Rosetta silent file (secondary structure, phi, psi, omega in degrees, C-alpha in Angstrom):
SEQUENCE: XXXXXXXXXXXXXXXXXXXXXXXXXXXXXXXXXXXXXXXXXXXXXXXXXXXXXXXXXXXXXXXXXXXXXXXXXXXXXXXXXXXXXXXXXXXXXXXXXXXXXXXXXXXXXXXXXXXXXXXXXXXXXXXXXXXXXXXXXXXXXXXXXXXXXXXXXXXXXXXXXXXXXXXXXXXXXXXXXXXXXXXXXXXXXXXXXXXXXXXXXXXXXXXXXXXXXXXXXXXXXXXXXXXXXXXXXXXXXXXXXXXXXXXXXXXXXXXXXXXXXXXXXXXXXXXXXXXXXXXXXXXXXXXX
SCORE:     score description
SCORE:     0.000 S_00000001
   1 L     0.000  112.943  142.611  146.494   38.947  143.711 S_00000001
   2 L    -4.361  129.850 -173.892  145.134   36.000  141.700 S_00000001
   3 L   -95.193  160.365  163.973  145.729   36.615  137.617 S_00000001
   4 L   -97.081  129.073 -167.821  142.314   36.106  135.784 S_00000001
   5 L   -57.515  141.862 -152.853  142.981   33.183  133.737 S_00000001
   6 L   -95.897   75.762  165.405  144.047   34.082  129.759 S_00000001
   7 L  -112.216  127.564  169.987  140.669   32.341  128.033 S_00000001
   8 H   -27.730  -83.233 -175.512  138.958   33.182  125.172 S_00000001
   9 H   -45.218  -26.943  151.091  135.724   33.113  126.669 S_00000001
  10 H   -76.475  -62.545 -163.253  136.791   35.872  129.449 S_00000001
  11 H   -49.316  -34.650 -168.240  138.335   38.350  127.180 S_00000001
  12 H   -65.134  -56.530 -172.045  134.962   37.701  125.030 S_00000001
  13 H   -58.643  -52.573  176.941  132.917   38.400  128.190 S_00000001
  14 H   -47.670  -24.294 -162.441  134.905   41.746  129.020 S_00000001
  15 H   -87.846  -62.014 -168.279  134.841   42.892  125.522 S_00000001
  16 H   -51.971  -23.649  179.819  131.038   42.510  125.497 S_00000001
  17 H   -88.831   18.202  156.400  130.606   44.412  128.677 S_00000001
  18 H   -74.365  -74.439 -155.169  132.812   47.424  127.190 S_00000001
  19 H   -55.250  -33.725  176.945  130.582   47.480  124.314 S_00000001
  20 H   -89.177   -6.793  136.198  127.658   47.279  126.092 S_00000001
  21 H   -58.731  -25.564  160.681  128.594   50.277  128.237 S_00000001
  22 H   -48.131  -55.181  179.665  129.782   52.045  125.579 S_00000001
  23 H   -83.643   12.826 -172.901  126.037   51.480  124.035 S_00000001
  24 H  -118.807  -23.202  174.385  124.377   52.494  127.270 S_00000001
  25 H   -65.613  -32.621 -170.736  126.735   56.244  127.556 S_00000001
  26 H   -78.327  -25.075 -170.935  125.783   57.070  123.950 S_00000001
  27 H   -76.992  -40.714  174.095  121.928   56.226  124.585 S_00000001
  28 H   -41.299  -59.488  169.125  122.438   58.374  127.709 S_00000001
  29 H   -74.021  -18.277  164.020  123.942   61.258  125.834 S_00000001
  30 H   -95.254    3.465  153.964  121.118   61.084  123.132 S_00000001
  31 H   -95.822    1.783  173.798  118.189   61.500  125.568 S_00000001
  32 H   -96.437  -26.588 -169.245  119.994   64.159  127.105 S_00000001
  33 H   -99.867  -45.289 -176.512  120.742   66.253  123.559 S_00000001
  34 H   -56.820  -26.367  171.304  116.707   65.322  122.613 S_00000001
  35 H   -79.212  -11.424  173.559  115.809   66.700  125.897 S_00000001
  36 H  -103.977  -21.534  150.204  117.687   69.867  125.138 S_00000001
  37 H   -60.693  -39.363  172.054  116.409   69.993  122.028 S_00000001
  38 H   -75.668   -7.916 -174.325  112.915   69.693  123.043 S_00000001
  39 H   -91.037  -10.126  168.348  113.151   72.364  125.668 S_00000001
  40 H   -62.281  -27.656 -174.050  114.111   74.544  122.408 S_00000001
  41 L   -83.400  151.457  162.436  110.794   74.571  121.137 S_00000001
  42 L    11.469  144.942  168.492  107.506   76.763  122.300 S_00000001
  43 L  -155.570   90.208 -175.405  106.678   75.600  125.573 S_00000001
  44 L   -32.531   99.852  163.176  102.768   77.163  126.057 S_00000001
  45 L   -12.678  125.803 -156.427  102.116   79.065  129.647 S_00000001
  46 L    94.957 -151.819 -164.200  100.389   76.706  132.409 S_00000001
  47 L  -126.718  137.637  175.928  100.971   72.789  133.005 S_00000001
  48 L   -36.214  -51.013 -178.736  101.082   70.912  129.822 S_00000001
  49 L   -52.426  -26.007 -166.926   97.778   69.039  130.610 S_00000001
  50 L  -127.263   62.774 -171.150   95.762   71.663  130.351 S_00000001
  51 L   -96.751  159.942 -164.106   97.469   73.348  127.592 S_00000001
  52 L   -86.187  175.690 -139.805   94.628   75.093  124.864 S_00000001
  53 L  -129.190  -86.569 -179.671   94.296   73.072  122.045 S_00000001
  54 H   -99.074   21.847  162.580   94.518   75.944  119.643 S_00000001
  55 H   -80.814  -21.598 -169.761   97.140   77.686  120.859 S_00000001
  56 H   -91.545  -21.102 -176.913   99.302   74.073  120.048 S_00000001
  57 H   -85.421  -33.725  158.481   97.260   74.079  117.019 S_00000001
  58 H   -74.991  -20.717  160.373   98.682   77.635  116.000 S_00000001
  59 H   -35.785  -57.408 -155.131  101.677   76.946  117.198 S_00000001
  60 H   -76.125  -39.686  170.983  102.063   74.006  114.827 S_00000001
  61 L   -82.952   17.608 -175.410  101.103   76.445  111.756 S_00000001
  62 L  -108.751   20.523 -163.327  103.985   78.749  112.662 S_00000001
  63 L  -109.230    7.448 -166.338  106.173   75.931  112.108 S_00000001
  64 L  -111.831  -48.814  169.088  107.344   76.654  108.832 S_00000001
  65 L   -61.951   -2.016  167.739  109.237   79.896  110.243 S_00000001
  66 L   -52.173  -76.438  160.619  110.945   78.232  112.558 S_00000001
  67 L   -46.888   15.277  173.694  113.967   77.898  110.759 S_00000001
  68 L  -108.155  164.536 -160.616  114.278   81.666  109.701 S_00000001
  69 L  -147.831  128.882 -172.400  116.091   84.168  111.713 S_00000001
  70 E  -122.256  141.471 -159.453  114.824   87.916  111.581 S_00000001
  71 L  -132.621  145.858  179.867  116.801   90.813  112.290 S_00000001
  72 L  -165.113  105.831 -172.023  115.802   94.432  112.586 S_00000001
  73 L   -94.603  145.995  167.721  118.012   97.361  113.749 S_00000001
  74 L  -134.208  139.904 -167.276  116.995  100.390  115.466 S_00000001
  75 L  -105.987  119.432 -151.668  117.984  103.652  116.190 S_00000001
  76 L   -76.423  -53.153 -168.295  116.438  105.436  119.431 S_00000001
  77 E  -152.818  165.144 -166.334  118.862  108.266  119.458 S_00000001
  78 L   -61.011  -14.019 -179.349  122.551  109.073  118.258 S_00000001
  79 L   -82.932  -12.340 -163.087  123.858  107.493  121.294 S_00000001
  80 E  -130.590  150.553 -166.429  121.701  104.652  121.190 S_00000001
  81 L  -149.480  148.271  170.128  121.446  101.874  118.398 S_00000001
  82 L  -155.405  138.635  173.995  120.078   98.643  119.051 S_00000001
  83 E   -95.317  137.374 -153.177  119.922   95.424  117.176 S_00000001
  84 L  -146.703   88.187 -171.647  116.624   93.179  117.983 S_00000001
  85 L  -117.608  132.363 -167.742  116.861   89.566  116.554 S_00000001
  86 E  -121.485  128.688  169.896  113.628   87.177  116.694 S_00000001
  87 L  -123.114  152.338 -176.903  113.195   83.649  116.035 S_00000001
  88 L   -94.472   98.674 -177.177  109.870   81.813  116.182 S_00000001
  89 L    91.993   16.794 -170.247  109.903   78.984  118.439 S_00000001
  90 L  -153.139  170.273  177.948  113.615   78.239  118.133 S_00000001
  91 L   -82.047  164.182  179.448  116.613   80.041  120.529 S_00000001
  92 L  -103.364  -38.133  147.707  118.114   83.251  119.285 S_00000001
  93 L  -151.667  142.585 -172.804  121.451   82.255  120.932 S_00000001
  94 L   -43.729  -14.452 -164.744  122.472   78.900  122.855 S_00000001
  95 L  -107.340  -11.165 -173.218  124.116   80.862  125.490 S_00000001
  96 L  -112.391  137.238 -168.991  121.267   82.902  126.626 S_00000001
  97 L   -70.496   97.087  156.300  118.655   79.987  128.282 S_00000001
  98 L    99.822   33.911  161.390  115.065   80.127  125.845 S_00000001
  99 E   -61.534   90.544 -171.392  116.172   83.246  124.080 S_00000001
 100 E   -93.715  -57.874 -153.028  113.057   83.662  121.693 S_00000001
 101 E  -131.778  132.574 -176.761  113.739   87.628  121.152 S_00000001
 102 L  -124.560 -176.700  160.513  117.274   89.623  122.217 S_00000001
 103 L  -133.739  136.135 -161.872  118.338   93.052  122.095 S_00000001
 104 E  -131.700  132.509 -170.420  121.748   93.904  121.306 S_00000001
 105 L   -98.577   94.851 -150.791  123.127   97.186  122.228 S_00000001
 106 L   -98.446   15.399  169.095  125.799   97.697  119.601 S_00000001
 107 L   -91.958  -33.962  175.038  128.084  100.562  121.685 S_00000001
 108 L  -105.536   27.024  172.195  128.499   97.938  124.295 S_00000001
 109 L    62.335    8.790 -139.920  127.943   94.955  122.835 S_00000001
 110 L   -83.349  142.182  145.183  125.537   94.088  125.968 S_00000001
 111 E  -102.117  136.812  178.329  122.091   91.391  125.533 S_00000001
 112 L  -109.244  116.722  162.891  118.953   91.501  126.520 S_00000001
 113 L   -50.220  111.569  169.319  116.414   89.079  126.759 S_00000001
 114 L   -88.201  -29.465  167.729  113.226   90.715  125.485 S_00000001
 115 E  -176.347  162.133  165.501  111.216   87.425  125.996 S_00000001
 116 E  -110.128  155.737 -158.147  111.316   83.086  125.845 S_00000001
 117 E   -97.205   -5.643  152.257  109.861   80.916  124.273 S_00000001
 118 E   -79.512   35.448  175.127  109.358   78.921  127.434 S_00000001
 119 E  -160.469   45.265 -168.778  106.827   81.150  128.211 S_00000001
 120 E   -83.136  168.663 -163.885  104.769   81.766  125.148 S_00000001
 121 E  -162.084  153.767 -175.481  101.335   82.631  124.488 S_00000001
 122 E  -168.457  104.326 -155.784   99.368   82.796  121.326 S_00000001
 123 E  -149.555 -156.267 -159.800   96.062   83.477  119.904 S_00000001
 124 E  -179.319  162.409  172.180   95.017   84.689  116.448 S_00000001
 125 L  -122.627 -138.579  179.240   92.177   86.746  114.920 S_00000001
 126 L   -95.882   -3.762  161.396   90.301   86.502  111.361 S_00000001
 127 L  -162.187   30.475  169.726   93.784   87.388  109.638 S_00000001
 128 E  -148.287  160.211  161.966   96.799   88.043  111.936 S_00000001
 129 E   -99.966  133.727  163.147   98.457   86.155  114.628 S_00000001
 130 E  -138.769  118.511  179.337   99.881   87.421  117.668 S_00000001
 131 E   -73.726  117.832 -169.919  102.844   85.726  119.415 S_00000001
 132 E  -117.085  159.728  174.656  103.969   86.581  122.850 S_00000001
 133 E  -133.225  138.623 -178.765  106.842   85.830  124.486 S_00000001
 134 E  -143.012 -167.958 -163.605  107.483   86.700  128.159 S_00000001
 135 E   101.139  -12.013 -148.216  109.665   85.884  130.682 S_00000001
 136 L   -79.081 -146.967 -178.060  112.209   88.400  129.584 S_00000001
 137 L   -97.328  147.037 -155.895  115.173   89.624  131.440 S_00000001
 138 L   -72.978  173.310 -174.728  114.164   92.357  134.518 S_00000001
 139 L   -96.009  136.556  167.685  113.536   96.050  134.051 S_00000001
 140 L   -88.558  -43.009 -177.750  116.102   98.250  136.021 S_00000001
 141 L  -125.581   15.841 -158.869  114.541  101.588  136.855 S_00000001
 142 L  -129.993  137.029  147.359  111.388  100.860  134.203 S_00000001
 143 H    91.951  -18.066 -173.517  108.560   99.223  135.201 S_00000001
 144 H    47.397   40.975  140.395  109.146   98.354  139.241 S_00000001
 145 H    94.846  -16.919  168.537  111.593   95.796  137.509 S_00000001
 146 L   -42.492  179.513  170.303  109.275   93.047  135.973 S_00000001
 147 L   -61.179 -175.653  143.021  110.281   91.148  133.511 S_00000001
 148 L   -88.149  165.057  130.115  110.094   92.056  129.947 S_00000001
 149 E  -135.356  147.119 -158.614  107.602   90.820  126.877 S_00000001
 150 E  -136.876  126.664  168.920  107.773   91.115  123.736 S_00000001
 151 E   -73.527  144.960 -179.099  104.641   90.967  121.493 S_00000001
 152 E  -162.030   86.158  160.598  104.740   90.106  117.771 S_00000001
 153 E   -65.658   81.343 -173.751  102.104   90.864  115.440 S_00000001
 154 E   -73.079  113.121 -173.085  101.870   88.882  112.325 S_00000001
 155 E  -106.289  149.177  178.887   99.508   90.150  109.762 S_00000001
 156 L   -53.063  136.915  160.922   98.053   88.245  106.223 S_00000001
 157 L  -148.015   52.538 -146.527  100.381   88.679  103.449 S_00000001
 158 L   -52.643   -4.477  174.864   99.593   86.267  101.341 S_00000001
 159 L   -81.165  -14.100 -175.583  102.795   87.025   98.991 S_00000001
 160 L  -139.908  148.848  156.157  105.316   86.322  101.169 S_00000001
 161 L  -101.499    0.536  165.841  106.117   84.028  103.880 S_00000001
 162 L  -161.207  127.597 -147.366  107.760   86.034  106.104 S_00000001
 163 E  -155.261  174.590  144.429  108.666   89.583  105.211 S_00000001
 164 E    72.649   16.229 -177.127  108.546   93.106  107.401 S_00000001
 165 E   -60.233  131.467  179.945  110.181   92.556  111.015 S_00000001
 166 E  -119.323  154.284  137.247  109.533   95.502  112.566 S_00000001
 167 E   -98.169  133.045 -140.991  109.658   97.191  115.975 S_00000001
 168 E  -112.452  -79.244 -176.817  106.436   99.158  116.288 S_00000001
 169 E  -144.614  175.585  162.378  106.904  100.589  119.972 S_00000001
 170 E  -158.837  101.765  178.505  108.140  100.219  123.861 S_00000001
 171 E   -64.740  120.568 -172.492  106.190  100.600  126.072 S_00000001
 172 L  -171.530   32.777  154.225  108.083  101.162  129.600 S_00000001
 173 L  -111.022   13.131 -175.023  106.837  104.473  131.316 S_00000001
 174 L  -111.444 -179.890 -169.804  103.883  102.675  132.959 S_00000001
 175 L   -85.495  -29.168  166.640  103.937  100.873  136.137 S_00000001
 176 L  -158.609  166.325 -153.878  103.667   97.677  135.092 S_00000001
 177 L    92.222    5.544 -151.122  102.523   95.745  131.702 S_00000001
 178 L   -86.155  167.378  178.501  105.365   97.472  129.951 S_00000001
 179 E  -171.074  169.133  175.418  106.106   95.362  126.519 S_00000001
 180 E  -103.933   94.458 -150.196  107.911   95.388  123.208 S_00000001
 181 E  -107.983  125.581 -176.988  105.345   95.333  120.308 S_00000001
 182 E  -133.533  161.353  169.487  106.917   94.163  116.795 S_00000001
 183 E  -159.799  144.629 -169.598  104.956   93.305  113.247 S_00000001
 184 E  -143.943  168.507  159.731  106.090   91.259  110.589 S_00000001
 185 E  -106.845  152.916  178.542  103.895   89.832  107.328 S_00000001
 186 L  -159.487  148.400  176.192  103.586   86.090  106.654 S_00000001
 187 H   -90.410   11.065 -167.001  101.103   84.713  104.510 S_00000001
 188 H  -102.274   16.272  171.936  100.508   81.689  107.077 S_00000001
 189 H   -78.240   -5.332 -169.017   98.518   84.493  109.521 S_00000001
 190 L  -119.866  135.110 -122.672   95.830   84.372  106.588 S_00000001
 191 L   -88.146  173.368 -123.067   93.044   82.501  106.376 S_00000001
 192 L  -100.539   98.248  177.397   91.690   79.256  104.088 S_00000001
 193 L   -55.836  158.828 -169.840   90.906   81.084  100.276 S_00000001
 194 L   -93.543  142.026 -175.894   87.437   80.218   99.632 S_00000001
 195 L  -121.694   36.470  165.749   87.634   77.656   96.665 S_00000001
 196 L   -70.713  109.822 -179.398   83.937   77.236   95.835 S_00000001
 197 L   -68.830  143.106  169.200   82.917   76.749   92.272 S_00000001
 198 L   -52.480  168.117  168.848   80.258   78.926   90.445 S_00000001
 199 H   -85.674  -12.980  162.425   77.227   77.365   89.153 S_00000001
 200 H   -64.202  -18.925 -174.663   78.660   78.029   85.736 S_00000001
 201 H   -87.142  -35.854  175.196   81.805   76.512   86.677 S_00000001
 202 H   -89.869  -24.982  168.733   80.149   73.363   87.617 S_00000001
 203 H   -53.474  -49.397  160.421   77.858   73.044   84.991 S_00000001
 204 H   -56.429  -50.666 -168.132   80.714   73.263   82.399 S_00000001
 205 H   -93.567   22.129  149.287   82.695   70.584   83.891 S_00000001
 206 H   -77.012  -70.917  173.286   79.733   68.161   84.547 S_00000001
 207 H   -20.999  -48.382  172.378   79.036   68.885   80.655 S_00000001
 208 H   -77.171  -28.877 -152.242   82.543   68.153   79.624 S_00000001
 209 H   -81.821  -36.742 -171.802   82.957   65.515   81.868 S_00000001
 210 H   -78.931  -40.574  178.662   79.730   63.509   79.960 S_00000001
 211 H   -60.824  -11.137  178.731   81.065   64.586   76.795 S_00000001
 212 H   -63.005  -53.488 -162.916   84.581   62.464   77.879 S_00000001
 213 H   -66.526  -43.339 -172.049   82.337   59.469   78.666 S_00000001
 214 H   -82.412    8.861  167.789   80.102   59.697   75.843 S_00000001
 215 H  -105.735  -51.146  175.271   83.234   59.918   73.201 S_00000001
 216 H   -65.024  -40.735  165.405   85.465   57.202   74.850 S_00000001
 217 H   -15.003  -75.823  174.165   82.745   55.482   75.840 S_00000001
 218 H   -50.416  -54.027 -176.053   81.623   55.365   72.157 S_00000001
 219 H   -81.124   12.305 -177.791   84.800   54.388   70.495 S_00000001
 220 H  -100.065  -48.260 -162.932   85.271   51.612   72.804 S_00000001
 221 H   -88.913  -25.023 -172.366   82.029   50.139   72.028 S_00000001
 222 H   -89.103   79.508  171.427   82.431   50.722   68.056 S_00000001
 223 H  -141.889  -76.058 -149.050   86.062   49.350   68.063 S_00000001
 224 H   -86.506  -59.834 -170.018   85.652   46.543   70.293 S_00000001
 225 L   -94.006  -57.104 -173.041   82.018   45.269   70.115 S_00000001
 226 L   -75.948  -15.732 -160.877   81.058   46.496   66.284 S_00000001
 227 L    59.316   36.239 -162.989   84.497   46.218   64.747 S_00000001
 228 L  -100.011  115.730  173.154   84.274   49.638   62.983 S_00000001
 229 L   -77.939  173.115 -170.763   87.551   50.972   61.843 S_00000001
 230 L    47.514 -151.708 -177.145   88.874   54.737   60.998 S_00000001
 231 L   -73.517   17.308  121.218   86.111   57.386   61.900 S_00000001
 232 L   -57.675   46.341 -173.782   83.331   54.711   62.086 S_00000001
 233 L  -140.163  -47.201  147.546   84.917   54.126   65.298 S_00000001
 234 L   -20.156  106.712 -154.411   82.983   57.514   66.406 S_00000001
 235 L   -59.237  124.283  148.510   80.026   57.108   68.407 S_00000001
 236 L   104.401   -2.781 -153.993   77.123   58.153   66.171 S_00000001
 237 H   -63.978  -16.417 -154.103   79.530   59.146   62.773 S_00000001
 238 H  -107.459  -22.623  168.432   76.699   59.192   60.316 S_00000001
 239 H   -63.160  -68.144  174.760   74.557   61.048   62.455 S_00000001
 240 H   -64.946  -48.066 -155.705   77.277   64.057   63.337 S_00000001
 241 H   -69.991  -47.639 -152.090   78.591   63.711   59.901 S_00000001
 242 H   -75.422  -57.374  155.727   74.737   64.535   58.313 S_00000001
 243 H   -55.369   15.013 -179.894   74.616   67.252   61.247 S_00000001
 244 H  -114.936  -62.386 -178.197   77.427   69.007   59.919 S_00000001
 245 H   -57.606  -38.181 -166.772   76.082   69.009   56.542 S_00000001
 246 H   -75.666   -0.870 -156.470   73.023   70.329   57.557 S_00000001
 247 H  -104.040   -8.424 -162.254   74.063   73.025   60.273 S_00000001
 248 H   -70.610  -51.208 -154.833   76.485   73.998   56.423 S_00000001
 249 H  -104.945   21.737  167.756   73.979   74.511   54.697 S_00000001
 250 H   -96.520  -37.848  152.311   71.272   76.220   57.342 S_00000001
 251 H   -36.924  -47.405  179.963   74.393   78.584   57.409 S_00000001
 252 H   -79.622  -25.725  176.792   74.396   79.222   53.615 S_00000001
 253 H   -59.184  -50.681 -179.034   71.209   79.289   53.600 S_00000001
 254 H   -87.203  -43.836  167.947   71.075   82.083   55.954 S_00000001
 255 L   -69.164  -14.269 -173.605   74.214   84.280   55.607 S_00000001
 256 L  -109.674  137.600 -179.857   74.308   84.336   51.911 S_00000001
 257 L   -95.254   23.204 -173.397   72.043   87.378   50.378 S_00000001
 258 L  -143.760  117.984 -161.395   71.889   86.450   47.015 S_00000001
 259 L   -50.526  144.870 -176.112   69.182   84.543   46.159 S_00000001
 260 L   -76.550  -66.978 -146.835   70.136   80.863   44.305 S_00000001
 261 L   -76.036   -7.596  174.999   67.263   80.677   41.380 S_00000001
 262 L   -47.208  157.018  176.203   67.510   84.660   40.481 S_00000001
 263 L  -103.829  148.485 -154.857   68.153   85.164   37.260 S_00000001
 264 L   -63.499  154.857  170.219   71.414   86.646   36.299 S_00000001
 265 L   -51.116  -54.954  178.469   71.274   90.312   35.534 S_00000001
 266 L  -121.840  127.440  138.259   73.497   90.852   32.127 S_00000001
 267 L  -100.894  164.849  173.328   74.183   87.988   30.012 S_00000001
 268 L  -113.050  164.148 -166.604   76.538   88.597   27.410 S_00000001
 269 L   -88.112  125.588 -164.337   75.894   88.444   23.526 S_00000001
 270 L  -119.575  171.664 -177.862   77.999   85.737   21.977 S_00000001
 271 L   -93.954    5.914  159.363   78.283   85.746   17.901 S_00000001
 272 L  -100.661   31.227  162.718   75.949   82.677   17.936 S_00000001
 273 L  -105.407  -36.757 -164.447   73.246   84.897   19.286 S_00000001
 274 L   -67.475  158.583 -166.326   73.769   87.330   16.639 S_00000001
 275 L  -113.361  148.535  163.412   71.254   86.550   13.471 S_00000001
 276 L   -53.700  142.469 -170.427   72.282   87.418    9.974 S_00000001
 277 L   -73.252  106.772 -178.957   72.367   91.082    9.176 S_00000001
 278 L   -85.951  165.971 -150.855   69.046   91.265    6.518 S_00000001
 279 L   -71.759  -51.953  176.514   69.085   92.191    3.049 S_00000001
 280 L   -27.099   91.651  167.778   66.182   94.718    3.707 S_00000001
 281 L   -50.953  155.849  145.065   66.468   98.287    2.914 S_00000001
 282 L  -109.874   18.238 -174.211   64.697  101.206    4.236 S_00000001
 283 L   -54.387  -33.241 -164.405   65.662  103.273    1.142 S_00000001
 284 L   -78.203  -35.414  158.760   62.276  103.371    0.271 S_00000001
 285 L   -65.947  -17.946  159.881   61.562  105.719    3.624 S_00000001
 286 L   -41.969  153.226 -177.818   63.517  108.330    2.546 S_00000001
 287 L   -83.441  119.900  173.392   62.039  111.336    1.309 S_00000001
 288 L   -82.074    0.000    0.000   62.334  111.352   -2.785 S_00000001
């Protein structure tokens, strides 16, 4: 068998075609983990094309709870305990396929899909949301054996953003339709506060808003164009300044009760009021 000759320029070629295999399994393996990532998310009931509009638009405001992981145990009876953990739009665990909601059976450790999120549904009112997930794992003697779904009623809370997982009920004596009905609070179930100003509200800050213009305004032009320093540099100072005195003294004027030009009540007697004390008897009125 013929040796391939020991040249730079081969080893060079071989090395690039490592490297560029190298670069084409790694591209390979990162559309394959984005494609498993993307099958993690929501994935609306029907063919994509004709997917609603504002179910992907509610979807999309539910998107902040994604990353949160809600847990809520309950006990049916002494024998039976169950653990119920819900995520929105995300898996609950990697091993069970689209696991939006599970149920965990804590004497036997056993899980149940209650519903997936690759089979969600969603539609909203004037202040709750309700999520569905369906799809779940079959019914055994409940039910003629459908699947499960699990419902999840998010109500306005405007205090929290996600608070309150609950399980509500479970329905599974009817013949079919049976479901899993949960409520939680989130404030993003509640609707747009109305932010509309009063007419008082706008009237003040068109008012203030002129009085901004008509003080910077004003010192700009006496600064710049008149050259008036200190408080000349106030649009108008001799004018405000005169209106001050005058609003002082329609104040003193009014508020003070004691007349200016009255005349005072008591003077006092000083000893340069007093007169000399006269010589003049009345001895003579006496009786002789």
């Amino acid at each position: 068998m013929p040796h391939l000759p020991r040249c730079p320029s081969v080893r060079m070629f071989l090395s690039h075609c490592y490297t560029c295999t190298a670069l084409l399994v790694l591209v390979a393996l990162a559309m394959v983990v984005m494609a498993d990532v993307e099958e993690k998310h929501c994935d609306l009931v029907g063919d994509e094309a004709k997917e609603s509009k504002r179910e992907q638009a509610l979807l999309k405001k539910l998107e902040p709870l994604s990353p949160l992981s809600f847990n809520r145990t309950v006990t049916s009876s002494p024998e039976e305990k169950y653990v119920y953990k819900f995520k929105v739009c995300r898996e609950v665990n990697s091993s069970l396929s689209q696991s939006g909601l599970v149920q965990i059976n804590l004497k036997d450790q056993k899980h149940t899909v209650v519903g997936r999120i690759n089979e969600t549904q969603v539609f909203n009112g004037s202040d709750w949301i309700m999520l569905i997930y369906k799809g779940g794992d079959s019914y055994g003697s409940h039910c003629h054996g459908e699947k499960r779904k699990a419902m999840i009623m998010i109500s306005c809370n405007r205090k929290t953003l996600a608070t309150g997982f609950t399980l509500l009920s479970e329905e599974r004596e009817k013949e079919q339709e049976c479901l899993y009905l949960f409520e939680m609070d989130s404030s993003l179930a509640c609707p747009p506060e109305d932010s509309h100003l009063s007419i008082g509200s706008i009237l003040l800050i068109t008012f203030a808003s002129l009085v901004a213009v008509y003080i910077i305004g004003g010192l700009l032009y006496q600064r710049l164009v008149v050259g008036a320093k200190g408080m000349e540099q106030f649009p108008h100072f001799s004018f405000w300044q005169d209106l001050g005195n005058l609003m002082a003294d329609g104040c003193d004027f009014i508020c003070r009760s004691k007349p200016q030009n009255a005349p005072a009540a008591y003077r006092g007697v000083g000893d340069d009021q007093l007169g000399e004390e006269s010589e003049e008897r009345d001895d003579h009125l006496l009786p002789m």
